mmCIF file of C-alpha atoms in Angstrom:
data_model
loop_
_atom_site.group_PDB
_atom_site.id
_atom_site.type_symbol
_atom_site.label_atom_id
_atom_site.label_comp_id
_atom_site.label_asym_id
_atom_site.label_seq_id
_atom_site.Cartn_x
_atom_site.Cartn_y
_atom_site.Cartn_z
ATOM 1 C CA MET A 1497 8.023 -72.641 79.598
ATOM 2 C CA CYS A 1498 9.807 -70.392 77.365
ATOM 3 C CA ILE A 1499 7.777 -69.178 74.114
ATOM 4 C CA ARG A 1500 11.176 -68.910 72.334
ATOM 5 C CA SER A 1501 11.828 -72.517 72.933
ATOM 6 C CA ARG A 1502 9.160 -73.407 70.253
ATOM 7 C CA TYR A 1503 10.649 -71.225 67.808
ATOM 8 C CA SER A 1504 13.257 -72.422 64.900
ATOM 9 C CA LEU A 1505 15.286 -69.033 64.438
ATOM 10 C CA SER A 1506 17.219 -68.431 61.066
ATOM 11 C CA GLN A 1507 18.212 -65.553 58.892
ATOM 12 C CA VAL A 1508 14.843 -64.533 57.486
ATOM 13 C CA ASP A 1509 14.453 -61.971 54.531
ATOM 14 C CA LEU A 1510 10.692 -60.400 55.525
ATOM 15 C CA LYS A 1511 10.056 -59.801 52.028
ATOM 16 C CA GLU A 1512 10.146 -63.465 51.026
ATOM 17 C CA SER A 1513 7.753 -64.130 54.163
ATOM 18 C CA LEU A 1514 5.341 -61.354 53.074
ATOM 19 C CA HIS A 1515 5.058 -62.399 49.197
ATOM 20 C CA PRO A 1516 2.794 -65.591 49.921
ATOM 21 C CA VAL A 1517 0.687 -63.644 52.250
ATOM 22 C CA ILE A 1518 0.501 -60.810 49.972
ATOM 23 C CA ASP A 1519 -0.824 -62.776 47.008
ATOM 24 C CA HIS A 1520 -3.324 -64.703 49.338
ATOM 25 C CA SER A 1521 -4.541 -61.701 50.530
ATOM 26 C CA ARG A 1522 -4.620 -59.616 47.736
ATOM 27 C CA ASN A 1523 -7.055 -62.096 46.216
ATOM 28 C CA LYS A 1524 -9.118 -62.437 49.313
ATOM 29 C CA LEU A 1525 -9.420 -58.657 49.696
ATOM 30 C CA ALA A 1526 -10.654 -58.513 46.287
ATOM 31 C CA THR A 1527 -13.785 -60.272 47.422
ATOM 32 C CA LYS A 1528 -14.849 -57.344 49.257
ATOM 33 C CA ASN A 1529 -13.467 -55.016 46.593
ATOM 34 C CA ILE A 1530 -10.630 -54.069 49.020
ATOM 35 C CA SER A 1531 -7.511 -52.512 47.244
ATOM 36 C CA LEU A 1532 -4.038 -53.803 48.519
ATOM 37 C CA HIS A 1533 -1.147 -51.400 48.089
ATOM 38 C CA VAL A 1534 2.369 -52.804 48.739
ATOM 39 C CA ARG A 1535 5.506 -50.622 49.379
ATOM 40 C CA LEU A 1536 8.367 -52.933 50.347
ATOM 41 C CA GLY A 1537 11.429 -50.996 48.863
ATOM 42 C CA ASP A 1538 14.240 -52.915 47.007
ATOM 43 C CA GLN A 1539 16.627 -53.690 49.923
ATOM 44 C CA PRO A 1540 16.300 -56.934 51.452
ATOM 45 C CA LEU A 1541 14.602 -56.779 55.150
ATOM 46 C CA VAL A 1542 16.627 -59.383 57.104
ATOM 47 C CA ILE A 1543 16.091 -60.163 60.624
ATOM 48 C CA HIS A 1544 16.607 -63.390 62.779
ATOM 49 C CA ALA A 1545 13.401 -64.952 63.126
ATOM 50 C CA ASP A 1546 11.333 -68.106 62.665
ATOM 51 C CA PRO A 1547 9.848 -67.937 59.076
ATOM 52 C CA MET A 1548 6.925 -70.228 59.971
ATOM 53 C CA ARG A 1549 5.873 -67.559 62.576
ATOM 54 C CA MET A 1550 6.531 -64.800 60.362
ATOM 55 C CA HIS A 1551 4.030 -66.135 57.740
ATOM 56 C CA GLN A 1552 1.783 -66.729 60.799
ATOM 57 C CA LEU A 1553 2.221 -63.055 62.060
ATOM 58 C CA PHE A 1554 1.466 -61.500 58.657
ATOM 59 C CA PHE A 1555 -1.307 -63.726 57.786
ATOM 60 C CA ASN A 1556 -3.357 -62.889 61.160
ATOM 61 C CA LEU A 1557 -2.511 -59.304 60.415
ATOM 62 C CA PHE A 1558 -4.178 -59.394 56.742
ATOM 63 C CA GLU A 1559 -6.905 -61.507 58.136
ATOM 64 C CA ASN A 1560 -7.648 -58.924 60.628
ATOM 65 C CA ALA A 1561 -7.358 -56.131 58.048
ATOM 66 C CA PHE A 1562 -9.881 -58.306 55.826
ATOM 67 C CA ARG A 1563 -12.179 -58.885 58.556
ATOM 68 C CA TYR A 1564 -12.430 -55.242 59.819
ATOM 69 C CA THR A 1565 -12.173 -52.948 56.697
ATOM 70 C CA ASP A 1566 -15.342 -51.727 55.137
ATOM 71 C CA ALA A 1567 -16.053 -53.228 51.278
ATOM 72 C CA ASN A 1568 -14.446 -50.572 48.729
ATOM 73 C CA GLY A 1569 -11.755 -49.741 51.257
ATOM 74 C CA HIS A 1570 -8.067 -50.417 51.074
ATOM 75 C CA VAL A 1571 -5.067 -51.710 52.821
ATOM 76 C CA LEU A 1572 -1.356 -50.428 52.872
ATOM 77 C CA LEU A 1573 1.715 -52.713 53.625
ATOM 78 C CA SER A 1574 4.908 -50.734 54.027
ATOM 79 C CA ALA A 1575 8.455 -51.385 55.174
ATOM 80 C CA GLU A 1576 11.136 -49.282 55.965
ATOM 81 C CA LEU A 1577 14.602 -49.603 56.815
ATOM 82 C CA LEU A 1578 15.670 -47.748 59.683
ATOM 83 C CA GLU A 1579 19.189 -47.749 61.423
ATOM 84 C CA ASN A 1580 18.580 -50.290 64.137
ATOM 85 C CA HIS A 1581 14.949 -51.609 63.038
ATOM 86 C CA ILE A 1582 12.980 -52.536 60.210
ATOM 87 C CA LYS A 1583 9.536 -50.851 60.541
ATOM 88 C CA ILE A 1584 6.659 -52.820 58.931
ATOM 89 C CA GLU A 1585 2.922 -50.980 59.046
ATOM 90 C CA ILE A 1586 -0.298 -52.369 57.918
ATOM 91 C CA SER A 1587 -2.996 -49.719 57.579
ATOM 92 C CA ASP A 1588 -6.414 -49.972 56.747
ATOM 93 C CA SER A 1589 -9.271 -47.690 55.932
ATOM 94 C CA THR A 1590 -12.435 -47.483 57.845
ATOM 95 C CA PRO A 1591 -13.984 -48.442 60.239
ATOM 96 C CA CYS A 1592 -11.838 -47.176 63.076
ATOM 97 C CA VAL A 1593 -11.305 -48.802 66.587
ATOM 98 C CA PRO A 1594 -12.573 -46.662 69.528
ATOM 99 C CA GLN A 1595 -10.068 -45.032 71.406
ATOM 100 C CA GLU A 1596 -11.052 -46.611 74.351
ATOM 101 C CA ASP A 1597 -10.546 -49.881 72.945
ATOM 102 C CA MET A 1598 -7.258 -49.441 71.457
ATOM 103 C CA GLU A 1599 -5.437 -50.139 74.651
ATOM 104 C CA HIS A 1600 -7.196 -53.648 74.738
ATOM 105 C CA ILE A 1601 -6.731 -54.974 71.307
ATOM 106 C CA PHE A 1602 -3.632 -57.110 71.716
ATOM 107 C CA GLN A 1603 -5.189 -58.855 74.804
ATOM 108 C CA ARG A 1604 -6.391 -62.432 74.375
ATOM 109 C CA PHE A 1605 -10.277 -62.952 73.543
ATOM 110 C CA TYR A 1606 -10.667 -59.049 73.424
ATOM 111 C CA ARG A 1607 -13.113 -58.162 70.587
ATOM 112 C CA VAL A 1608 -14.073 -54.398 69.755
ATOM 113 C CA GLU A 1609 -17.317 -55.488 68.744
ATOM 114 C CA ARG A 1610 -18.749 -57.516 71.239
ATOM 115 C CA SER A 1611 -21.747 -58.259 69.292
ATOM 116 C CA ARG A 1612 -20.092 -60.093 66.554
ATOM 117 C CA ASN A 1613 -19.884 -63.679 67.049
ATOM 118 C CA ARG A 1614 -17.151 -66.278 66.315
ATOM 119 C CA ALA A 1615 -18.187 -66.730 62.609
ATOM 120 C CA SER A 1616 -18.186 -63.185 61.535
ATOM 121 C CA GLY A 1617 -15.863 -61.562 64.121
ATOM 122 C CA GLY A 1618 -13.554 -64.245 65.060
ATOM 123 C CA THR A 1619 -12.495 -65.435 68.622
ATOM 124 C CA GLY A 1620 -10.440 -62.269 69.726
ATOM 125 C CA LEU A 1621 -7.363 -64.171 69.603
ATOM 126 C CA GLY A 1622 -5.370 -62.819 66.238
ATOM 127 C CA LEU A 1623 -3.853 -59.713 67.602
ATOM 128 C CA SER A 1624 -3.037 -61.694 70.986
ATOM 129 C CA ILE A 1625 -0.919 -64.216 68.689
ATOM 130 C CA CYS A 1626 0.772 -61.610 66.775
ATOM 131 C CA ARG A 1627 1.918 -59.832 70.144
ATOM 132 C CA ASN A 1628 3.189 -63.012 71.227
ATOM 133 C CA ILE A 1629 5.056 -63.693 67.983
ATOM 134 C CA VAL A 1630 6.614 -60.285 67.997
ATOM 135 C CA LYS A 1631 7.727 -60.297 71.644
ATOM 136 C CA ALA A 1632 9.410 -63.668 70.935
ATOM 137 C CA HIS A 1633 11.462 -62.029 68.240
ATOM 138 C CA ASN A 1634 12.424 -58.855 70.516
ATOM 139 C CA ALA A 1635 10.447 -56.661 68.659
ATOM 140 C CA SER A 1636 7.502 -54.299 69.250
ATOM 141 C CA ILE A 1637 3.903 -53.873 68.038
ATOM 142 C CA THR A 1638 1.632 -51.113 68.382
ATOM 143 C CA ALA A 1639 -1.624 -49.901 67.236
ATOM 144 C CA LYS A 1640 -2.869 -46.422 66.434
ATOM 145 C CA HIS A 1641 -5.695 -45.045 64.022
ATOM 146 C CA SER A 1642 -4.844 -44.596 60.541
ATOM 147 C CA ALA A 1643 -4.953 -41.615 58.224
ATOM 148 C CA ALA A 1644 -7.737 -43.540 56.327
ATOM 149 C CA GLY A 1645 -9.718 -43.841 59.209
ATOM 150 C CA GLY A 1646 -9.077 -47.408 60.086
ATOM 151 C CA LEU A 1647 -6.236 -48.991 62.191
ATOM 152 C CA THR A 1648 -2.537 -48.838 61.685
ATOM 153 C CA ILE A 1649 -0.414 -51.741 63.057
ATOM 154 C CA THR A 1650 3.276 -51.035 63.522
ATOM 155 C CA ILE A 1651 6.045 -53.611 64.129
ATOM 156 C CA LEU A 1652 9.422 -52.473 64.661
ATOM 157 C CA PHE A 1653 11.892 -55.541 64.255
ATOM 158 C CA PRO A 1654 15.549 -55.421 65.426
ATOM 159 C CA ARG A 1655 17.896 -55.441 62.539
ATOM 160 C CA ASN A 1656 20.444 -58.188 62.102
ATOM 161 C CA ILE A 1657 23.259 -55.325 61.586
ATOM 162 C CA SER A 1658 26.049 -57.921 61.195
ATOM 163 C CA HIS A 1659 24.469 -59.892 58.317
ATOM 164 C CA ALA A 1660 23.302 -56.637 56.615
ATOM 165 C CA LEU A 1661 26.822 -55.247 56.359
ATOM 166 C CA THR A 1662 28.244 -58.569 54.839
#
């Protein structure tokens, strides 16, 4: 079965998909005194996508940032319009993911902190779901250490150039 068959694709401005998630996440992050900084720019960020899956993608990424960012930390969401892509980055502060775990974090059921239980650390499905959503949209997702000592998730979506030019 093709993953894309369960998707309903249309023109989506990623900013519109992000705003409800940003509002929800800002309030949730505040419960741990984690600040959220948003840099989306002024231009529309239009791609061909399933709006519900975009909501799910961003919700999962912010949920991951909430779970794995220490209290009093910060999360940065940024977007950059590139020639052929739209780059979305979500970076958080400490703690970091150990280097030996970095290549595995998008695998199903993989959890960096094996001592965490489902109630506090999740099932290990969130980033795997994100990877599947991103791949179904012909995009890429990567992870690296952030400058603030945590994790940076980078997604490169192919731009819908024909729509952006009209």
